[in-house]
mmCIF file of C-alpha atoms and ligand atoms in Angstrom:
data_model
loop_
_atom_site.group_PDB
_atom_site.id
_atom_site.type_symbol
_atom_site.label_atom_id
_atom_site.label_comp_id
_atom_site.label_asym_id
_atom_site.label_seq_id
_atom_site.Cartn_x
_atom_site.Cartn_y
_atom_site.Cartn_z
ATOM 1 C CA MET A 1 16.065 -44.900 -22.243
ATOM 2 C CA MET A 2 12.801 -43.767 -20.653
ATOM 3 C CA MET A 3 10.367 -42.209 -23.104
ATOM 4 C CA TYR A 4 8.028 -39.632 -21.560
ATOM 5 C CA THR A 5 4.636 -39.096 -23.186
ATOM 6 C CA GLY A 6 1.421 -37.207 -22.544
ATOM 7 C CA LYS A 7 0.407 -40.059 -20.224
ATOM 8 C CA THR A 8 3.509 -39.966 -18.023
ATOM 9 C CA LYS A 9 2.727 -39.270 -14.354
ATOM 10 C CA ASN A 10 4.817 -36.699 -12.524
ATOM 11 C CA LEU A 11 6.788 -36.943 -9.300
ATOM 12 C CA GLY A 12 9.566 -34.826 -7.841
ATOM 13 C CA VAL A 13 11.421 -33.495 -4.842
ATOM 14 C CA MET A 14 11.075 -29.994 -3.401
ATOM 15 C CA GLY A 15 13.872 -28.420 -1.373
ATOM 16 C CA TRP A 16 16.178 -25.421 -1.146
ATOM 17 C CA PRO A 17 18.850 -25.924 -2.292
ATOM 18 C CA ILE A 18 18.018 -29.045 -4.274
ATOM 19 C CA SER A 19 20.829 -29.637 -6.756
ATOM 20 C CA HIS A 20 22.561 -32.144 -4.439
ATOM 21 C CA SER A 21 19.448 -34.261 -3.920
ATOM 22 C CA LEU A 22 20.038 -37.942 -4.644
ATOM 23 C CA SER A 23 16.322 -38.691 -4.956
ATOM 24 C CA PRO A 24 16.054 -38.156 -8.748
ATOM 25 C CA VAL A 25 18.860 -40.682 -9.239
ATOM 26 C CA LEU A 26 17.288 -43.264 -6.907
ATOM 27 C CA GLN A 27 13.709 -42.834 -8.039
ATOM 28 C CA ASN A 28 14.278 -42.691 -11.790
ATOM 29 C CA ALA A 29 16.478 -45.799 -11.603
ATOM 30 C CA ALA A 30 13.785 -47.701 -9.705
ATOM 31 C CA LEU A 31 10.946 -46.413 -11.916
ATOM 32 C CA GLY A 32 12.873 -47.429 -15.020
ATOM 33 C CA ARG A 33 13.614 -50.894 -13.589
ATOM 34 C CA ALA A 34 9.932 -51.396 -12.744
ATOM 35 C CA GLY A 35 8.877 -50.149 -16.212
ATOM 36 C CA LEU A 36 6.523 -47.579 -14.675
ATOM 37 C CA ASP A 37 5.451 -44.532 -16.673
ATOM 38 C CA TYR A 38 6.507 -41.832 -14.209
ATOM 39 C CA ALA A 39 9.066 -39.017 -14.339
ATOM 40 C CA TYR A 40 10.805 -37.699 -11.219
ATOM 41 C CA ILE A 41 12.452 -34.265 -11.173
ATOM 42 C CA ALA A 42 14.200 -31.948 -8.701
ATOM 43 C CA MET A 43 12.315 -28.721 -7.943
ATOM 44 C CA PRO A 44 14.055 -25.801 -6.209
ATOM 45 C CA VAL A 45 11.489 -24.206 -3.883
ATOM 46 C CA LYS A 46 12.477 -21.248 -1.715
ATOM 47 C CA PRO A 47 11.045 -21.305 1.829
ATOM 48 C CA GLU A 48 8.675 -18.415 1.137
ATOM 49 C CA GLU A 49 7.398 -20.165 -2.001
ATOM 50 C CA LEU A 50 6.369 -23.389 -0.263
ATOM 51 C CA PRO A 51 2.621 -22.590 -0.041
ATOM 52 C CA ARG A 52 2.502 -21.754 -3.767
ATOM 53 C CA ALA A 53 4.554 -24.854 -4.600
ATOM 54 C CA VAL A 54 2.131 -27.089 -2.672
ATOM 55 C CA GLU A 55 -0.757 -25.520 -4.578
ATOM 56 C CA GLY A 56 1.288 -26.234 -7.703
ATOM 57 C CA VAL A 57 1.430 -29.934 -6.816
ATOM 58 C CA ARG A 58 -2.362 -29.910 -6.843
ATOM 59 C CA ALA A 59 -2.747 -27.627 -9.885
ATOM 60 C CA LEU A 60 -0.291 -29.626 -11.966
ATOM 61 C CA GLY A 61 -1.735 -32.944 -10.861
ATOM 62 C CA PHE A 62 1.550 -34.397 -9.610
ATOM 63 C CA ARG A 63 1.067 -37.908 -8.212
ATOM 64 C CA GLY A 64 3.349 -36.985 -5.345
ATOM 65 C CA VAL A 65 6.518 -35.347 -4.143
ATOM 66 C CA ASN A 66 9.347 -35.824 -1.714
ATOM 67 C CA VAL A 67 10.065 -32.912 0.569
ATOM 68 C CA THR A 68 13.476 -32.113 1.947
ATOM 69 C CA ILE A 69 15.328 -29.402 3.879
ATOM 70 C CA PRO A 70 14.026 -26.800 4.778
ATOM 71 C CA HIS A 71 10.381 -27.768 4.147
ATOM 72 C CA LYS A 72 9.877 -30.991 6.109
ATOM 73 C CA THR A 73 8.067 -29.380 9.034
ATOM 74 C CA ALA A 74 6.765 -26.221 7.358
ATOM 75 C CA ILE A 75 4.718 -28.288 4.889
ATOM 76 C CA ILE A 76 2.617 -29.987 7.583
ATOM 77 C CA PRO A 77 -0.116 -27.289 7.899
ATOM 78 C CA LEU A 78 -0.365 -27.064 4.093
ATOM 79 C CA LEU A 79 -1.484 -30.686 3.669
ATOM 80 C CA ASP A 80 -4.930 -32.285 4.049
ATOM 81 C CA GLU A 81 -3.870 -35.257 6.123
ATOM 82 C CA ILE A 82 -0.781 -36.376 8.060
ATOM 83 C CA ASP A 83 0.088 -40.019 8.568
ATOM 84 C CA GLU A 84 0.855 -41.191 12.123
ATOM 85 C CA ASP A 85 4.622 -41.654 11.630
ATOM 86 C CA ALA A 86 4.976 -38.148 10.166
ATOM 87 C CA ARG A 87 2.875 -36.657 12.961
ATOM 88 C CA ILE A 88 4.972 -38.267 15.675
ATOM 89 C CA ILE A 89 8.305 -37.567 13.979
ATOM 90 C CA GLY A 90 7.116 -34.003 13.305
ATOM 91 C CA ALA A 91 8.274 -33.980 9.698
ATOM 92 C CA VAL A 92 6.982 -34.982 6.268
ATOM 93 C CA ASN A 93 9.307 -36.280 3.582
ATOM 94 C CA THR A 94 6.719 -37.724 1.190
ATOM 95 C CA VAL A 95 3.416 -36.370 -0.111
ATOM 96 C CA VAL A 96 0.853 -38.467 -1.969
ATOM 97 C CA ASN A 97 -1.773 -36.716 -4.098
ATOM 98 C CA ASP A 98 -4.945 -38.787 -4.094
ATOM 99 C CA GLY A 99 -7.553 -37.029 -6.225
ATOM 100 C CA ASP A 100 -6.417 -33.586 -5.034
ATOM 101 C CA ARG A 101 -6.160 -34.711 -1.418
ATOM 102 C CA LEU A 102 -2.574 -34.323 -0.196
ATOM 103 C CA CYS A 103 -1.418 -36.742 2.493
ATOM 104 C CA GLY A 104 1.965 -36.344 4.196
ATOM 105 C CA TYR A 105 4.112 -39.306 5.242
ATOM 106 C CA ASN A 106 7.527 -39.782 6.769
ATOM 107 C CA THR A 107 9.357 -42.785 5.340
ATOM 108 C CA ASP A 108 12.686 -42.251 7.171
ATOM 109 C CA ALA A 109 11.732 -44.481 10.122
ATOM 110 C CA ILE A 110 10.820 -47.334 7.771
ATOM 111 C CA GLY A 111 14.000 -46.814 5.739
ATOM 112 C CA PHE A 112 16.109 -46.863 8.907
ATOM 113 C CA MET A 113 14.507 -50.028 10.274
ATOM 114 C CA GLU A 114 14.283 -51.963 7.002
ATOM 115 C CA ALA A 115 18.013 -51.514 6.424
ATOM 116 C CA LEU A 116 18.765 -52.686 9.962
ATOM 117 C CA ARG A 117 16.456 -55.685 9.754
ATOM 118 C CA GLU A 118 18.017 -56.725 6.490
ATOM 119 C CA THR A 119 21.249 -57.371 8.409
ATOM 120 C CA GLY A 120 19.346 -59.750 10.698
ATOM 121 C CA PHE A 121 19.326 -57.350 13.670
ATOM 122 C CA GLU A 122 15.988 -57.266 15.539
ATOM 123 C CA ALA A 123 15.383 -54.218 17.765
ATOM 124 C CA ARG A 124 12.805 -55.897 20.003
ATOM 125 C CA GLY A 125 14.014 -56.080 23.606
ATOM 126 C CA LYS A 126 17.371 -54.497 22.738
ATOM 127 C CA ARG A 127 19.145 -51.666 24.548
ATOM 128 C CA THR A 128 20.150 -48.818 22.315
ATOM 129 C CA ALA A 129 22.341 -45.728 22.436
ATOM 130 C CA VAL A 130 21.546 -42.925 19.976
ATOM 131 C CA LEU A 131 23.977 -40.073 19.291
ATOM 132 C CA GLY A 132 22.264 -36.777 18.392
ATOM 133 C CA ALA A 133 18.694 -35.553 18.833
ATOM 134 C CA GLY A 134 17.915 -33.632 15.623
ATOM 135 C CA GLY A 135 15.466 -34.334 12.801
ATOM 136 C CA ALA A 136 16.903 -37.694 11.749
ATOM 137 C CA ALA A 137 17.124 -38.800 15.383
ATOM 138 C CA ARG A 138 13.357 -38.344 15.771
ATOM 139 C CA ALA A 139 12.754 -40.824 12.944
ATOM 140 C CA VAL A 140 15.328 -43.226 14.428
ATOM 141 C CA LEU A 141 13.822 -42.969 17.922
ATOM 142 C CA TRP A 142 10.331 -43.609 16.621
ATOM 143 C CA ALA A 143 11.495 -46.602 14.558
ATOM 144 C CA LEU A 144 13.263 -48.095 17.596
ATOM 145 C CA ILE A 145 10.269 -47.534 19.878
ATOM 146 C CA LYS A 146 7.815 -48.930 17.329
ATOM 147 C CA HIS A 147 9.922 -52.039 16.947
ATOM 148 C CA GLY A 148 10.142 -52.696 20.668
ATOM 149 C CA ALA A 149 13.611 -51.451 21.659
ATOM 150 C CA GLU A 150 13.715 -51.884 25.423
ATOM 151 C CA ARG A 151 15.650 -48.841 26.562
ATOM 152 C CA ILE A 152 17.109 -45.884 24.647
ATOM 153 C CA ALA A 153 19.927 -43.650 25.888
ATOM 154 C CA ILE A 154 20.422 -40.449 23.881
ATOM 155 C CA GLY A 155 23.943 -39.012 23.974
ATOM 156 C CA VAL A 156 24.428 -35.395 22.857
ATOM 157 C CA ARG A 157 26.711 -32.414 23.271
ATOM 158 C CA ASN A 158 23.896 -30.304 24.686
ATOM 159 C CA PRO A 159 21.421 -32.280 26.840
ATOM 160 C CA GLU A 160 19.244 -29.246 27.558
ATOM 161 C CA LYS A 161 18.471 -28.874 23.870
ATOM 162 C CA ALA A 162 17.699 -32.587 23.510
ATOM 163 C CA MET A 163 15.423 -32.760 26.560
ATOM 164 C CA PRO A 164 12.166 -31.776 24.761
ATOM 165 C CA VAL A 165 12.753 -34.554 22.199
ATOM 166 C CA ALA A 166 13.209 -37.122 24.970
ATOM 167 C CA GLU A 167 10.184 -35.821 26.864
ATOM 168 C CA PHE A 168 8.027 -36.120 23.753
ATOM 169 C CA PHE A 169 9.093 -39.707 23.024
ATOM 170 C CA ARG A 170 8.869 -40.775 26.684
ATOM 171 C CA LYS A 171 5.110 -41.093 26.088
ATOM 172 C CA TYR A 172 5.944 -44.107 23.952
ATOM 173 C CA GLY A 173 9.056 -45.697 25.440
ATOM 174 C CA SER A 174 11.915 -45.601 27.937
ATOM 175 C CA ILE A 175 14.319 -42.779 27.007
ATOM 176 C CA GLN A 176 17.074 -40.979 28.885
ATOM 177 C CA VAL A 177 19.252 -38.057 27.771
ATOM 178 C CA PHE A 178 22.928 -37.692 28.700
ATOM 179 C CA PHE A 179 25.866 -35.490 27.897
ATOM 180 C CA TRP A 180 27.853 -37.978 25.868
ATOM 181 C CA GLY A 181 30.985 -37.599 28.047
ATOM 182 C CA GLU A 182 29.239 -38.374 31.350
ATOM 183 C CA ASP A 183 29.436 -41.630 33.287
ATOM 184 C CA GLY A 184 25.746 -42.404 32.803
ATOM 185 C CA PHE A 185 26.199 -42.491 29.061
ATOM 186 C CA CYS A 186 29.370 -44.608 29.326
ATOM 187 C CA SER A 187 27.342 -47.130 31.362
ATOM 188 C CA ALA A 188 24.568 -47.070 28.758
ATOM 189 C CA LEU A 189 27.170 -47.726 26.051
ATOM 190 C CA LYS A 190 28.484 -50.745 27.971
ATOM 191 C CA GLU A 191 24.985 -52.243 27.981
ATOM 192 C CA ALA A 192 23.918 -51.230 24.483
ATOM 193 C CA ASP A 193 23.247 -53.858 21.802
ATOM 194 C CA LEU A 194 23.021 -51.107 19.191
ATOM 195 C CA LEU A 195 24.763 -47.733 18.809
ATOM 196 C CA VAL A 196 23.305 -45.330 16.233
ATOM 197 C CA ASN A 197 24.981 -42.132 15.081
ATOM 198 C CA THR A 198 22.517 -39.509 13.869
ATOM 199 C CA THR A 199 24.906 -36.548 14.113
ATOM 200 C CA PRO A 200 26.736 -35.242 11.035
ATOM 201 C CA LEU A 201 30.111 -35.892 12.733
ATOM 202 C CA GLY A 202 32.257 -37.765 10.203
ATOM 203 C CA MET A 203 30.287 -36.634 7.165
ATOM 204 C CA GLN A 204 31.965 -35.132 4.107
ATOM 205 C CA PRO A 205 33.705 -32.689 3.903
ATOM 206 C CA HIS A 206 35.032 -33.625 7.390
ATOM 207 C CA PRO A 207 35.488 -37.402 7.223
ATOM 208 C CA GLU A 208 38.154 -37.286 9.935
ATOM 209 C CA GLY A 209 35.478 -36.357 12.504
ATOM 210 C CA MET A 210 33.585 -38.767 14.717
ATOM 211 C CA PRO A 211 31.364 -38.527 17.775
ATOM 212 C CA PRO A 212 33.457 -38.489 20.987
ATOM 213 C CA VAL A 213 32.451 -41.895 22.330
ATOM 214 C CA ASP A 214 34.762 -44.598 23.620
ATOM 215 C CA LEU A 215 34.138 -47.548 21.323
ATOM 216 C CA ALA A 216 36.341 -49.713 23.539
ATOM 217 C CA GLY A 217 33.567 -49.304 26.154
ATOM 218 C CA LEU A 218 30.945 -50.970 23.921
ATOM 219 C CA LYS A 219 30.062 -54.547 24.680
ATOM 220 C CA ALA A 220 31.465 -57.207 22.388
ATOM 221 C CA GLY A 221 29.388 -57.749 19.283
ATOM 222 C CA ALA A 222 27.282 -54.579 19.708
ATOM 223 C CA PHE A 223 25.961 -53.326 16.375
ATOM 224 C CA VAL A 224 27.148 -49.890 15.174
ATOM 225 C CA TYR A 225 24.897 -48.057 12.700
ATOM 226 C CA ASP A 226 25.934 -44.683 11.253
ATOM 227 C CA ILE A 227 23.180 -43.104 9.157
ATOM 228 C CA ILE A 228 25.722 -40.987 7.267
ATOM 229 C CA TYR A 229 26.214 -42.151 3.648
ATOM 230 C CA THR A 230 29.011 -39.798 2.507
ATOM 231 C CA PRO A 231 31.574 -41.243 2.977
ATOM 232 C CA GLY A 232 30.307 -44.808 2.685
ATOM 233 C CA GLU A 233 32.568 -45.775 5.602
ATOM 234 C CA THR A 234 32.812 -43.117 8.295
ATOM 235 C CA ARG A 235 35.633 -43.067 10.806
ATOM 236 C CA LEU A 236 33.140 -44.300 13.429
ATOM 237 C CA LEU A 237 32.313 -47.358 11.317
ATOM 238 C CA ARG A 238 35.960 -47.975 10.414
ATOM 239 C CA GLU A 239 37.021 -47.940 14.066
ATOM 240 C CA ALA A 240 34.033 -50.044 15.135
ATOM 241 C CA ALA A 241 34.746 -52.624 12.426
ATOM 242 C CA ALA A 242 38.381 -52.778 13.553
ATOM 243 C CA LEU A 243 37.036 -53.751 16.994
ATOM 244 C CA ARG A 244 34.975 -56.481 15.288
ATOM 245 C CA HIS A 245 31.583 -54.843 15.712
ATOM 246 C CA PRO A 246 29.024 -55.455 12.963
ATOM 247 C CA VAL A 247 28.472 -52.122 11.166
ATOM 248 C CA LEU A 248 26.013 -50.482 8.776
ATOM 249 C CA ASN A 249 26.100 -47.137 6.951
ATOM 250 C CA GLY A 250 23.211 -44.876 5.884
ATOM 251 C CA GLU A 251 22.899 -45.992 2.254
ATOM 252 C CA GLY A 252 20.276 -48.605 3.028
ATOM 253 C CA MET A 253 18.241 -46.074 5.025
ATOM 254 C CA LEU A 254 18.362 -43.573 2.172
ATOM 255 C CA ALA A 255 17.359 -46.190 -0.398
ATOM 256 C CA GLY A 256 14.741 -47.602 1.977
ATOM 257 C CA GLN A 257 13.007 -44.269 2.583
ATOM 258 C CA GLY A 258 12.922 -43.786 -1.186
ATOM 259 C CA ALA A 259 11.552 -47.283 -1.739
ATOM 260 C CA GLU A 260 8.726 -46.673 0.721
ATOM 261 C CA ALA A 261 7.840 -43.370 -1.000
ATOM 262 C CA PHE A 262 7.871 -45.253 -4.331
ATOM 263 C CA ARG A 263 5.454 -47.822 -2.878
ATOM 264 C CA LEU A 264 3.124 -45.086 -1.598
ATOM 265 C CA TRP A 265 2.955 -43.428 -5.047
ATOM 266 C CA THR A 266 2.921 -46.453 -7.330
ATOM 267 C CA GLY A 267 1.626 -49.315 -5.184
ATOM 268 C CA GLU A 268 4.636 -51.361 -6.310
ATOM 269 C CA ARG A 269 7.837 -52.458 -4.603
ATOM 270 C CA ALA A 270 11.010 -50.700 -5.668
ATOM 271 C CA ASP A 271 14.238 -52.588 -6.267
ATOM 272 C CA VAL A 272 16.099 -51.348 -3.164
ATOM 273 C CA HIS A 273 19.299 -53.127 -4.134
ATOM 274 C CA LEU A 274 19.345 -51.316 -7.457
ATOM 275 C CA MET A 275 18.694 -48.034 -5.626
ATOM 276 C CA LYS A 276 21.662 -48.672 -3.334
ATOM 277 C CA ARG A 277 23.895 -49.585 -6.247
ATOM 278 C CA VAL A 278 23.078 -46.493 -8.325
ATOM 279 C CA LEU A 279 23.480 -44.354 -5.230
ATOM 280 C CA ARG A 280 26.984 -45.708 -4.592
ATOM 281 C CA ASP A 281 27.923 -45.402 -8.272
ATOM 282 C CA TYR A 282 26.679 -41.825 -8.327
ATOM 283 C CA LEU A 283 28.453 -40.850 -5.111
ATOM 284 C CA GLU A 284 31.688 -42.416 -6.255
ATOM 285 C CA GLY A 285 31.588 -40.298 -9.390
ATOM 286 C CA ARG A 286 30.837 -43.034 -11.888
ATOM 287 C CA TRP A 287 28.064 -40.755 -13.187
ATOM 288 C CA GLY A 288 30.384 -37.784 -13.351
ATOM 289 C CA ALA A 289 29.213 -36.586 -9.902
ATOM 290 C CA LYS A 290 31.609 -35.005 -7.454
HETATM 291 P P1 NAP B 1 20.002 -31.972 12.498
HETATM 292 O O1 NAP B 1 18.526 -31.915 12.630
HETATM 293 O O2 NAP B 1 20.777 -30.726 12.296
HETATM 294 O O3 NAP B 1 20.543 -32.715 13.847
HETATM 295 C C1 NAP B 1 21.891 -32.977 14.042
HETATM 296 C C2 NAP B 1 22.161 -33.511 15.448
HETATM 297 O O4 NAP B 1 23.580 -33.679 15.539
HETATM 298 C C3 NAP B 1 21.771 -32.563 16.564
HETATM 299 O O5 NAP B 1 21.505 -33.287 17.731
HETATM 300 C C4 NAP B 1 23.047 -31.724 16.741
HETATM 301 O O6 NAP B 1 23.233 -31.217 18.026
HETATM 302 C C5 NAP B 1 24.106 -32.769 16.504
HETATM 303 N N1 NAP B 1 25.314 -32.138 16.001
HETATM 304 C C6 NAP B 1 25.465 -31.443 14.843
HETATM 305 N N2 NAP B 1 26.734 -31.002 14.720
HETATM 306 C C7 NAP B 1 27.395 -31.409 15.827
HETATM 307 C C8 NAP B 1 28.724 -31.255 16.282
HETATM 308 N N3 NAP B 1 29.642 -30.596 15.570
HETATM 309 N N4 NAP B 1 29.065 -31.803 17.469
HETATM 310 C C9 NAP B 1 28.154 -32.467 18.194
HETATM 311 N N5 NAP B 1 26.862 -32.656 17.814
HETATM 312 C C10 NAP B 1 26.498 -32.131 16.640
HETATM 313 O O7 NAP B 1 20.434 -32.931 11.320
HETATM 314 P P2 NAP B 1 19.641 -34.225 10.795
HETATM 315 O O8 NAP B 1 18.706 -33.836 9.730
HETATM 316 O O9 NAP B 1 19.141 -34.955 11.980
HETATM 317 O O10 NAP B 1 20.822 -35.045 10.049
HETATM 318 C C11 NAP B 1 21.889 -35.577 10.787
HETATM 319 C C12 NAP B 1 22.707 -36.556 9.943
HETATM 320 O O11 NAP B 1 21.904 -37.637 9.521
HETATM 321 C C13 NAP B 1 23.318 -35.942 8.678
HETATM 322 O O12 NAP B 1 24.616 -36.445 8.566
HETATM 323 C C14 NAP B 1 22.454 -36.509 7.568
HETATM 324 O O13 NAP B 1 23.162 -36.675 6.354
HETATM 325 C C15 NAP B 1 22.092 -37.855 8.133
HETATM 326 N N6 NAP B 1 20.816 -38.361 7.572
HETATM 327 C C16 NAP B 1 20.841 -39.538 6.893
HETATM 328 C C17 NAP B 1 19.676 -40.040 6.360
HETATM 329 C C18 NAP B 1 19.695 -41.327 5.579
HETATM 330 O O14 NAP B 1 18.706 -41.613 4.891
HETATM 331 N N7 NAP B 1 20.730 -42.132 5.652
HETATM 332 C C19 NAP B 1 18.470 -39.351 6.538
HETATM 333 C C20 NAP B 1 18.480 -38.146 7.273
HETATM 334 C C21 NAP B 1 19.668 -37.660 7.790
HETATM 335 P P3 NAP B 1 22.812 -29.699 18.401
HETATM 336 O O15 NAP B 1 21.332 -29.745 18.529
HETATM 337 O O16 NAP B 1 23.542 -29.454 19.675
HETATM 338 O O17 NAP B 1 23.267 -28.828 17.267
#
């Protein structure tokens, strides 16, 4: 059991609501494994309280915090410095307090790509189809562009809404937006080496859902990555696996973004495999979770 003392350094996650956050489980497991003297807690922060909470991070001398919904963008003007990934993605999920200087990072892109690379898939030169254009998609798009994906087709239900995202990222790479039922997107799917779902379609409590794409139109062997982690196997992944596509769920991304935040705060590498294992155990109720 971890023993906290007067020397223990403090970390936490701010969000509203926060009781479902998995970060305390992931981070405390990894901190305990590494034998580091830190404590990580969940902190409910209402939107209107964010400025006072950020001052609290300074006043209380927290080493850092994670930031989640609804604060990821609103926190940006409250910080002293924003790392390049966070600036481009337009959201901060990790804050490091260096001698009262607060720097904002976004570790989702790293988490997404590390999990993919661990399977042996290299994005460089690959054609990719991305479903959805929300907050998580921005991190996914940036990760793909940074790692040299050749061409990205975004498929969404509402192309007009997704257009500003594509226009922003077009500065960095080749991106097109389609309604996901149109021929152009079906052609992009035929050519894609990687299909990524960033929509919540298929997530609990609606695991019967899935994005309306024709998996039979994917090329043989194309990789299918669903960043959802509840359930561990979405309908999209189940159907893709049945068609013999290699598949990956969002657990590795979640653990990976946490591991990168851990590295930023502590300077040490987290045990990502342990993080993934405790996450699965927790989600499957072996910790008494629902
Ligand atoms: P978001 O900002 O709300 O974006 C969701 C995207 O999905 C938008 O493009 C939205 O389209 C689309 N969408 C939502 N509901 C839809 C529906 N019923 N039919 C068609 N399209 C729909 O959400 P987010 O923060 O990006 O999160 C999306 C998913 O990623 C969630 O399942 C979340 O759990 C997962 N995620 C996983 C990780 C991880 O570490 N593994 C990290 C972050 C997020 P509109 O704009 O038209 O609404």
